[in-house]
JSON list of C-alpha atoms in Angstrom, two decimals:
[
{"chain": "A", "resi": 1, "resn": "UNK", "atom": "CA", "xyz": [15.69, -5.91, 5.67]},
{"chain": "A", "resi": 2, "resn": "UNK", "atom": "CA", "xyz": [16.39, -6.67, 2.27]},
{"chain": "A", "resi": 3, "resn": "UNK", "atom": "CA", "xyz": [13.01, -8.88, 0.91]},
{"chain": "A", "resi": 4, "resn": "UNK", "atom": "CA", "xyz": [11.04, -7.89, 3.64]},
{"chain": "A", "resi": 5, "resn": "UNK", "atom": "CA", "xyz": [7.50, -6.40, 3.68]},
{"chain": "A", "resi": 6, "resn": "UNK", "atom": "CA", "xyz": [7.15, -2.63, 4.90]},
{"chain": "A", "resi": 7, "resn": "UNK", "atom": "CA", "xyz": [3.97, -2.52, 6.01]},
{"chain": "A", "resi": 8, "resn": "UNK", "atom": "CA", "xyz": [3.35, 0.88, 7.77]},
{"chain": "A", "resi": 9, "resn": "UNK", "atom": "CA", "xyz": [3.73, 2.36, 4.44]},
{"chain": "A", "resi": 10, "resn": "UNK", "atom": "CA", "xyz": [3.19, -0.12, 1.82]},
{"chain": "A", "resi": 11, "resn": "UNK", "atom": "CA", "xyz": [3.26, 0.12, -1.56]},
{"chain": "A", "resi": 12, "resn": "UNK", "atom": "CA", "xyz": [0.32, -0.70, -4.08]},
{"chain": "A", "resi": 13, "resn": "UNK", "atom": "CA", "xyz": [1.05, -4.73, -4.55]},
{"chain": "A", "resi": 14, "resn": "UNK", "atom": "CA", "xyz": [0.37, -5.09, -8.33]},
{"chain": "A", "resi": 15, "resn": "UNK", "atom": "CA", "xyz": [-1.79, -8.42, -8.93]},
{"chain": "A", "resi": 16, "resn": "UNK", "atom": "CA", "xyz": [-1.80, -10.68, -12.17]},
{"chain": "A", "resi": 17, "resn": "UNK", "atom": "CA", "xyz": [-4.55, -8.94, -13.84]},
{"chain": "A", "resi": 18, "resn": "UNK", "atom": "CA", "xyz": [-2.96, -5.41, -13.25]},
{"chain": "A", "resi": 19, "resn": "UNK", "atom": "CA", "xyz": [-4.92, -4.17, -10.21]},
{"chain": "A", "resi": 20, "resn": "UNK", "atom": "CA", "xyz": [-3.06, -2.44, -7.57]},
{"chain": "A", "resi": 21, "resn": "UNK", "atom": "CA", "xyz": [-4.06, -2.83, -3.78]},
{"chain": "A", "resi": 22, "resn": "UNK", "atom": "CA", "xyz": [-2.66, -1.86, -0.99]},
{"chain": "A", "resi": 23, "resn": "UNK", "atom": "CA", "xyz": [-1.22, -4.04, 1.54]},
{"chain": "A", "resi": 24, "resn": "UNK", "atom": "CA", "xyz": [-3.09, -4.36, 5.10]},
{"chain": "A", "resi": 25, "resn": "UNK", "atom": "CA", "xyz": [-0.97, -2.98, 7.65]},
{"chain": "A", "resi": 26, "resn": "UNK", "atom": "CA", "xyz": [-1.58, -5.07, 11.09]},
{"chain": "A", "resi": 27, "resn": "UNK", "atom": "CA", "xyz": [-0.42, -2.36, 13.03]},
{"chain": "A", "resi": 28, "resn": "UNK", "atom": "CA", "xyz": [-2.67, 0.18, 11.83]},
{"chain": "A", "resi": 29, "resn": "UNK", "atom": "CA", "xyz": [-6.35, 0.51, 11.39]},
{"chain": "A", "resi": 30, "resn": "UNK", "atom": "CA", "xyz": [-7.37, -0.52, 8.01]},
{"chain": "A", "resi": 31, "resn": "UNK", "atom": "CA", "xyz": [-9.09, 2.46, 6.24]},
{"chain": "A", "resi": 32, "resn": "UNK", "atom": "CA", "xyz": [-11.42, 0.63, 4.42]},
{"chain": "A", "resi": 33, "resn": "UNK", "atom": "CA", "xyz": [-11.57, -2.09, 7.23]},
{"chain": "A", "resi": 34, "resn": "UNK", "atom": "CA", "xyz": [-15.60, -0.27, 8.55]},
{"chain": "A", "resi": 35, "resn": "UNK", "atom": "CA", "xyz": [-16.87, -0.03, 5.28]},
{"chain": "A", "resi": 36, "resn": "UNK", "atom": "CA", "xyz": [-16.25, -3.67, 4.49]},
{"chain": "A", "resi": 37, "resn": "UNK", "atom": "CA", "xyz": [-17.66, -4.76, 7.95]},
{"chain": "A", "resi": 38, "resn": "UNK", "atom": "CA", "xyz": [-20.82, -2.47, 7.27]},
{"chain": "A", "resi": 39, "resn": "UNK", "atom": "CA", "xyz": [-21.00, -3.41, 3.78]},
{"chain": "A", "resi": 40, "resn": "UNK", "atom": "CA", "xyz": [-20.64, -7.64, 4.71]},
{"chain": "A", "resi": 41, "resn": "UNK", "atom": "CA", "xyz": [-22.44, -7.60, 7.89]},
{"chain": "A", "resi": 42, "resn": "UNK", "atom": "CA", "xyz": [-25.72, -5.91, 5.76]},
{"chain": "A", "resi": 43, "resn": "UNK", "atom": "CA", "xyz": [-25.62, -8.48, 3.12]},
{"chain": "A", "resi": 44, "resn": "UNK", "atom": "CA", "xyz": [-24.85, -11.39, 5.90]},
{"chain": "A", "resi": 45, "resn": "UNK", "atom": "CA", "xyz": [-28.20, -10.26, 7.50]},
{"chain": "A", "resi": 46, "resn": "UNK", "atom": "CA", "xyz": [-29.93, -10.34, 4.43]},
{"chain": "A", "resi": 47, "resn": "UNK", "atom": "CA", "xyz": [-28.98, -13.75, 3.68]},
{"chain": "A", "resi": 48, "resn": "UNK", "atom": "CA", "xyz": [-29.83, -14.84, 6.76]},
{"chain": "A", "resi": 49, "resn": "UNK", "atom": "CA", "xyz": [-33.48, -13.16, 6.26]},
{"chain": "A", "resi": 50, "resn": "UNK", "atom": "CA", "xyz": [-33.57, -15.03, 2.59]},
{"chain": "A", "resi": 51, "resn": "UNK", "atom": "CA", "xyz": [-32.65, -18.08, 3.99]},
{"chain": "A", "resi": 52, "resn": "UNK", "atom": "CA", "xyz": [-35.20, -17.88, 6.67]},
{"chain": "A", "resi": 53, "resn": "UNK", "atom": "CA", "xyz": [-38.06, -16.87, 4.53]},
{"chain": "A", "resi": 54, "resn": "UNK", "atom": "CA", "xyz": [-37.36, -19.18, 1.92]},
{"chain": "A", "resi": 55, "resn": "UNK", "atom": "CA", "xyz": [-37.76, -22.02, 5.11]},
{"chain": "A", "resi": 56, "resn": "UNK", "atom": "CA", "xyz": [-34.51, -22.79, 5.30]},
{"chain": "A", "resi": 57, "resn": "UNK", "atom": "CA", "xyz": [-34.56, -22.49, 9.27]},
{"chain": "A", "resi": 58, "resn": "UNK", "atom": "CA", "xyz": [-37.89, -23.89, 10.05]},
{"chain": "A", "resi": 59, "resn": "UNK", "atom": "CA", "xyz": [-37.15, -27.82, 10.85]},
{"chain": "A", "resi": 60, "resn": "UNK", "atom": "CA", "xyz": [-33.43, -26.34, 12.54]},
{"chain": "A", "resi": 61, "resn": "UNK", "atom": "CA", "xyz": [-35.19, -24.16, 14.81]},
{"chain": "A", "resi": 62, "resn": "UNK", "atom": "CA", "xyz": [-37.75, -26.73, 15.51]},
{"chain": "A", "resi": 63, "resn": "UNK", "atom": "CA", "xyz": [-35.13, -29.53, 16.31]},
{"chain": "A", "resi": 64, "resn": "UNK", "atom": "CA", "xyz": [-33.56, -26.79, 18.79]},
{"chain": "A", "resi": 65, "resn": "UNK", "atom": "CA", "xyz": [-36.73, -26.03, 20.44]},
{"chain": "A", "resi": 66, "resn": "UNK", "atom": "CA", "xyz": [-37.66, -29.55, 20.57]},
{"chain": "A", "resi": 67, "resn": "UNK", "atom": "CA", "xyz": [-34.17, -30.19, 21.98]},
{"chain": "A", "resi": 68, "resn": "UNK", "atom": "CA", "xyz": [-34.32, -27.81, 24.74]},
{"chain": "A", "resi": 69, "resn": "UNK", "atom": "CA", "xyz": [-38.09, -28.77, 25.78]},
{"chain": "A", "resi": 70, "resn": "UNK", "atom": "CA", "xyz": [-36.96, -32.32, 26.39]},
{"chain": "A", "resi": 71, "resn": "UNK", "atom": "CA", "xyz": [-33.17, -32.19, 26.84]},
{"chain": "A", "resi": 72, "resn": "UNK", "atom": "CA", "xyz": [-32.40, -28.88, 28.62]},
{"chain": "A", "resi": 73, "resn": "UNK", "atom": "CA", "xyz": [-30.16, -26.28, 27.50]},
{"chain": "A", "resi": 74, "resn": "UNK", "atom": "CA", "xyz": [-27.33, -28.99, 27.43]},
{"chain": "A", "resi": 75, "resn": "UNK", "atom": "CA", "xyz": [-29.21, -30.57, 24.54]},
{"chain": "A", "resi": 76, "resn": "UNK", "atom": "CA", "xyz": [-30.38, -27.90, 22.75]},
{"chain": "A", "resi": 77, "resn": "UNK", "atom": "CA", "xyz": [-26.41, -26.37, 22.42]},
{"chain": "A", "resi": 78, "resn": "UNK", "atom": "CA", "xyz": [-25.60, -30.38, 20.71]},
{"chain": "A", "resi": 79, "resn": "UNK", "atom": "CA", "xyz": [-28.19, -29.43, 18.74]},
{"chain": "A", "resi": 80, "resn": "UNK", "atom": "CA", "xyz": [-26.88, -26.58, 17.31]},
{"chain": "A", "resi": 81, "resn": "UNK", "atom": "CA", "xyz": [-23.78, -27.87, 17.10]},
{"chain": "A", "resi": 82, "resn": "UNK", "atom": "CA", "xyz": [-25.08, -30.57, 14.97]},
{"chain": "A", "resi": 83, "resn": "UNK", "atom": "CA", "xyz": [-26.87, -28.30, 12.69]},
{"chain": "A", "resi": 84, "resn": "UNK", "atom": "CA", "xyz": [-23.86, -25.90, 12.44]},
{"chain": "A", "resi": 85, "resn": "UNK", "atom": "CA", "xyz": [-21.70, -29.10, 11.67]},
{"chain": "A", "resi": 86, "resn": "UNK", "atom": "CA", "xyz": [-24.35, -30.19, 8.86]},
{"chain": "A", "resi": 87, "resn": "UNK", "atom": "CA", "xyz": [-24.05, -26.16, 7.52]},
{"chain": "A", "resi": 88, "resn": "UNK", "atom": "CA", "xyz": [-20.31, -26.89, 6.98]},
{"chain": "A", "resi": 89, "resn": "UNK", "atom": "CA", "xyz": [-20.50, -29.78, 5.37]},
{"chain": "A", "resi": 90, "resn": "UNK", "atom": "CA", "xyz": [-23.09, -28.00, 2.74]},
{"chain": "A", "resi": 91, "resn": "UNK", "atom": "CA", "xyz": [-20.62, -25.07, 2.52]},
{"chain": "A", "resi": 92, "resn": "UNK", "atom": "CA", "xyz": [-17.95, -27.86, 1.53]},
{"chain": "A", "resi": 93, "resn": "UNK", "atom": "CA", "xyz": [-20.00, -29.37, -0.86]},
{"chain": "A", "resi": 94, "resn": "UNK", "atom": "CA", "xyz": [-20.57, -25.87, -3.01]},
{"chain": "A", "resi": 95, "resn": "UNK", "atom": "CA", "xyz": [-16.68, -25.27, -2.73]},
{"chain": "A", "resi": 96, "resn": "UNK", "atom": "CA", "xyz": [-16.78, -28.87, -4.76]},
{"chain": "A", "resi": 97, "resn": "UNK", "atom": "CA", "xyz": [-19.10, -27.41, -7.27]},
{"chain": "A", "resi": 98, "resn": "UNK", "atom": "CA", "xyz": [-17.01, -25.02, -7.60]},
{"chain": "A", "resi": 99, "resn": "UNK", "atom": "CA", "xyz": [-14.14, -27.25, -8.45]},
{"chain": "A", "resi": 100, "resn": "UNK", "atom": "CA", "xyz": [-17.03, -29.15, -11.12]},
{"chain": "A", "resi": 101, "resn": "UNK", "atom": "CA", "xyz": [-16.76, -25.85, -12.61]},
{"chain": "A", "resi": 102, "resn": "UNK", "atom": "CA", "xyz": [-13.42, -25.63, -13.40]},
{"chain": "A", "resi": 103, "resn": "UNK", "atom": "CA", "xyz": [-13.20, -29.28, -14.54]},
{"chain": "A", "resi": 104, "resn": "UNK", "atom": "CA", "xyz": [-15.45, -28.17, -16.44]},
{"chain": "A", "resi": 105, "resn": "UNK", "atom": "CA", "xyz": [-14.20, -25.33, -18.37]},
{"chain": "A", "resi": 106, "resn": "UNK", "atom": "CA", "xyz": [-11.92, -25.11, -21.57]},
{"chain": "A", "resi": 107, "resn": "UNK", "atom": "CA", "xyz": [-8.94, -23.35, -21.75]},
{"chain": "A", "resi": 108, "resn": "UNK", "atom": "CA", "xyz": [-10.08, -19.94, -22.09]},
{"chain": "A", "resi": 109, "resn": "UNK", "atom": "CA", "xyz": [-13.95, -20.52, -22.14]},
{"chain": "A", "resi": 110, "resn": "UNK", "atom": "CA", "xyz": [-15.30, -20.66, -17.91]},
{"chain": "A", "resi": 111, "resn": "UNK", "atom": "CA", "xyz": [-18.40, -23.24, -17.82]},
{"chain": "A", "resi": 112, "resn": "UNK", "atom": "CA", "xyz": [-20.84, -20.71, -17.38]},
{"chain": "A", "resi": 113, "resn": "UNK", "atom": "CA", "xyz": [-23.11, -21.33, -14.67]},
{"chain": "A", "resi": 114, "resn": "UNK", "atom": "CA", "xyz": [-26.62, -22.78, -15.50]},
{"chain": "A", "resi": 115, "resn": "UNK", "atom": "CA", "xyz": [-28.54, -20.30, -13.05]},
{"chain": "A", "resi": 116, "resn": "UNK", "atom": "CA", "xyz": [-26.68, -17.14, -13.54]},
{"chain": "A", "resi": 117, "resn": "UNK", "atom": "CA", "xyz": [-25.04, -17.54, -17.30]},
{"chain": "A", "resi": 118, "resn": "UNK", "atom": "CA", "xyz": [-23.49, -14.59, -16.88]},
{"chain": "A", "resi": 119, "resn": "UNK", "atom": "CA", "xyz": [-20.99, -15.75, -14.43]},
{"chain": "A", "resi": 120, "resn": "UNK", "atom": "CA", "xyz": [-18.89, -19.12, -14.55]},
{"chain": "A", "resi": 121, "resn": "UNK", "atom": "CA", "xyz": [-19.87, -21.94, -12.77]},
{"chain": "A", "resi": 122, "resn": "UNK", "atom": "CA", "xyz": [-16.92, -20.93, -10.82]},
{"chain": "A", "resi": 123, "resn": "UNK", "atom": "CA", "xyz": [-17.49, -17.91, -9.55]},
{"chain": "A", "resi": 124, "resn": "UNK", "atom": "CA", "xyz": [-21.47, -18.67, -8.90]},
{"chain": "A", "resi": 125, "resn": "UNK", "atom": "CA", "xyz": [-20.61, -21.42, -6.49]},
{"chain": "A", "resi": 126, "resn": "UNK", "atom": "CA", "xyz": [-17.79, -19.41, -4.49]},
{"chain": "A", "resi": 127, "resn": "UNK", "atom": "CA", "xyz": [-20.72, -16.87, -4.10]},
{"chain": "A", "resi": 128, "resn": "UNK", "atom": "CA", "xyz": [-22.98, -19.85, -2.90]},
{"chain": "A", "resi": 129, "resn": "UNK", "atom": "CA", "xyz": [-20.28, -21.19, -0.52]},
{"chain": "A", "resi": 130, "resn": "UNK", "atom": "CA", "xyz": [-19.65, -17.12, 1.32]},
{"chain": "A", "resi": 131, "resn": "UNK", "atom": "CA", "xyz": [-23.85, -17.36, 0.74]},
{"chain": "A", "resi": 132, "resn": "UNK", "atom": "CA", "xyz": [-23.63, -20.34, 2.88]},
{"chain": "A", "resi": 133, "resn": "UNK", "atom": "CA", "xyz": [-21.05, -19.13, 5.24]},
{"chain": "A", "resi": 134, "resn": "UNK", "atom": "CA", "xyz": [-22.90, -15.91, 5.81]},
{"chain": "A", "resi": 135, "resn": "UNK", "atom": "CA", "xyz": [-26.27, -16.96, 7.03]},
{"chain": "A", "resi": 136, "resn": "UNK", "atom": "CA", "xyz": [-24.29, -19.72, 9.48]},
{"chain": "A", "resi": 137, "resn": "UNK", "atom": "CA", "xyz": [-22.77, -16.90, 10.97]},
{"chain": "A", "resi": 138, "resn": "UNK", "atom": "CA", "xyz": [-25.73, -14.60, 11.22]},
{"chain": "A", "resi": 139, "resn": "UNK", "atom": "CA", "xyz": [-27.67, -17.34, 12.87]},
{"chain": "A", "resi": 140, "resn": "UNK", "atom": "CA", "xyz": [-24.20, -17.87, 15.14]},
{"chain": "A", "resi": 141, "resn": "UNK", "atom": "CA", "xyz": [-23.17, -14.45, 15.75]},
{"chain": "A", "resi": 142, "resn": "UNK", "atom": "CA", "xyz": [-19.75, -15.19, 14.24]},
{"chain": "A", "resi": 143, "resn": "UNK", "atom": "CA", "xyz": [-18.16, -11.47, 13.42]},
{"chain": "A", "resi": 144, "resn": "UNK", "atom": "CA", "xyz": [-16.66, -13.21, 9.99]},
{"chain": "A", "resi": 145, "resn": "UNK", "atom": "CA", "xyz": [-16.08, -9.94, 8.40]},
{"chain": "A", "resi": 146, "resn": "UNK", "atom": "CA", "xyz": [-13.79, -8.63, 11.25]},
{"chain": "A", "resi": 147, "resn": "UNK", "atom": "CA", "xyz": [-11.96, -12.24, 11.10]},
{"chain": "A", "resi": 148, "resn": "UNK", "atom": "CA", "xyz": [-11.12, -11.67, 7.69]},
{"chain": "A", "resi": 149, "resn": "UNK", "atom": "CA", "xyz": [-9.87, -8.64, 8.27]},
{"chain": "A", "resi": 150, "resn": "UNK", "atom": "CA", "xyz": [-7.75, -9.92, 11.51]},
{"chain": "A", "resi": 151, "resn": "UNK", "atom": "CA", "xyz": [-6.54, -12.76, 9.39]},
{"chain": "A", "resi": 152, "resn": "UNK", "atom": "CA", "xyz": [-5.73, -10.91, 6.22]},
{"chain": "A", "resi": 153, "resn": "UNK", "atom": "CA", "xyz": [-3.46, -8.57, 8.40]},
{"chain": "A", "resi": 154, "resn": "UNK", "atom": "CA", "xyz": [-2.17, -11.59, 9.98]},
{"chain": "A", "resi": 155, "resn": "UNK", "atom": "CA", "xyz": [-1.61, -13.40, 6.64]},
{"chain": "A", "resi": 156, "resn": "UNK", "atom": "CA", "xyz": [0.84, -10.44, 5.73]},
{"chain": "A", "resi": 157, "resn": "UNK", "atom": "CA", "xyz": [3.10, -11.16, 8.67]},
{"chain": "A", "resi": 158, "resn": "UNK", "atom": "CA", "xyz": [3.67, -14.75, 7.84]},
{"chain": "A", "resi": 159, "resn": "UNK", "atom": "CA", "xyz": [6.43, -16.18, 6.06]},
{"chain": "A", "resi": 160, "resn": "UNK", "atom": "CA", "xyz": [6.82, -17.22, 2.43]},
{"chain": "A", "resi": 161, "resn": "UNK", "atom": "CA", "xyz": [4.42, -20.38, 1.82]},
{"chain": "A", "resi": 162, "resn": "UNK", "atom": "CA", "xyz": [4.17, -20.59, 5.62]},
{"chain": "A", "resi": 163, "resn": "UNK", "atom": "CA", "xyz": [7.82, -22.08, 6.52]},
{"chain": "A", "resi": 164, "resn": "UNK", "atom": "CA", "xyz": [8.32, -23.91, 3.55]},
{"chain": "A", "resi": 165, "resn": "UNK", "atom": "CA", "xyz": [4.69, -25.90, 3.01]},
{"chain": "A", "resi": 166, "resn": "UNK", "atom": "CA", "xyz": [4.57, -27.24, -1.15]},
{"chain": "A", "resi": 167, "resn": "UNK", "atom": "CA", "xyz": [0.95, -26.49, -1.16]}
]
């Protein structure tokens, strides 16, 4: 079909700054699909471990444990819930600092980040929102890395903009 993506043999997809990738063929396992899993699932686990040594889990496994001592197992999943919930919320709120940074910026000069100059503000706070992201999931057993590659495969199969959506 004339327009139409081929994907059991696709053709290197040539991006605005002049990379070429290839195209994720659904049908198909992805070659580089169990690197990326190994690759993501190590650093996810060391985030996690970060974030837990740095104290970042004490009071949420405490108000779990509490939970479950006085509530039951019934409680202690709300619980969780809640404190999954509040992670989400934080992961929102770096994907707004990111969005600072670009408000930030001048056309051609990034806002460089304050913590890590040598990236823009930008860029530092999409790393702290897949940061974020990744120790939820590692404390959730979410399999994130093999959803993006479901969804990515997924994503190719749709149509343009998604049936006609502006944004």
């Amino acid at each position: 079909t004339a327009g139409a993506v081929h994907l059991l043999y696709p053709e290197p997809l040539r991006m605005s700054n002049q990379t070429e990738i290839d195209l994720i063929d659904p049908t198909l396992p992805n070659p580089h699909a169990r690197s990326f899993i190994t690759a993501f699932s190590r650093i996810q686990a060391q985030v996690h471990y970060t974030a837990q040594d740095k104290g970042w889990w004490e009071e949420r496994n405490d108000l779990v444990a509490v939970a479950r001592k006085y509530g039951g197992n019934d409680l202690a999943y709300f619980a969780e819930g809640v404190i999954a919930a509040s992670q989400i919320a934080l992961e929102h709120s770096e994907i707004s600092e990111s969005l600072e940074g670009i408000r930030a910026s001048e056309p051609g000069a990034p806002h460089p980040d304050d913590k890590i100059p040598a990236f823009s503000m930008e860029e530092a706070e999409a790393a702290d929102t897949i940061i974020r992201i990744m120790d939820r999931a590692e404390k959730r057993g979410l399999r994130v890395a093999e959803a993006i590659i479901a969804k990515a495969a997924m994503n190719q199969t749709r149509s343009r903009k998604h049936g006609g959506k502006a944004l």
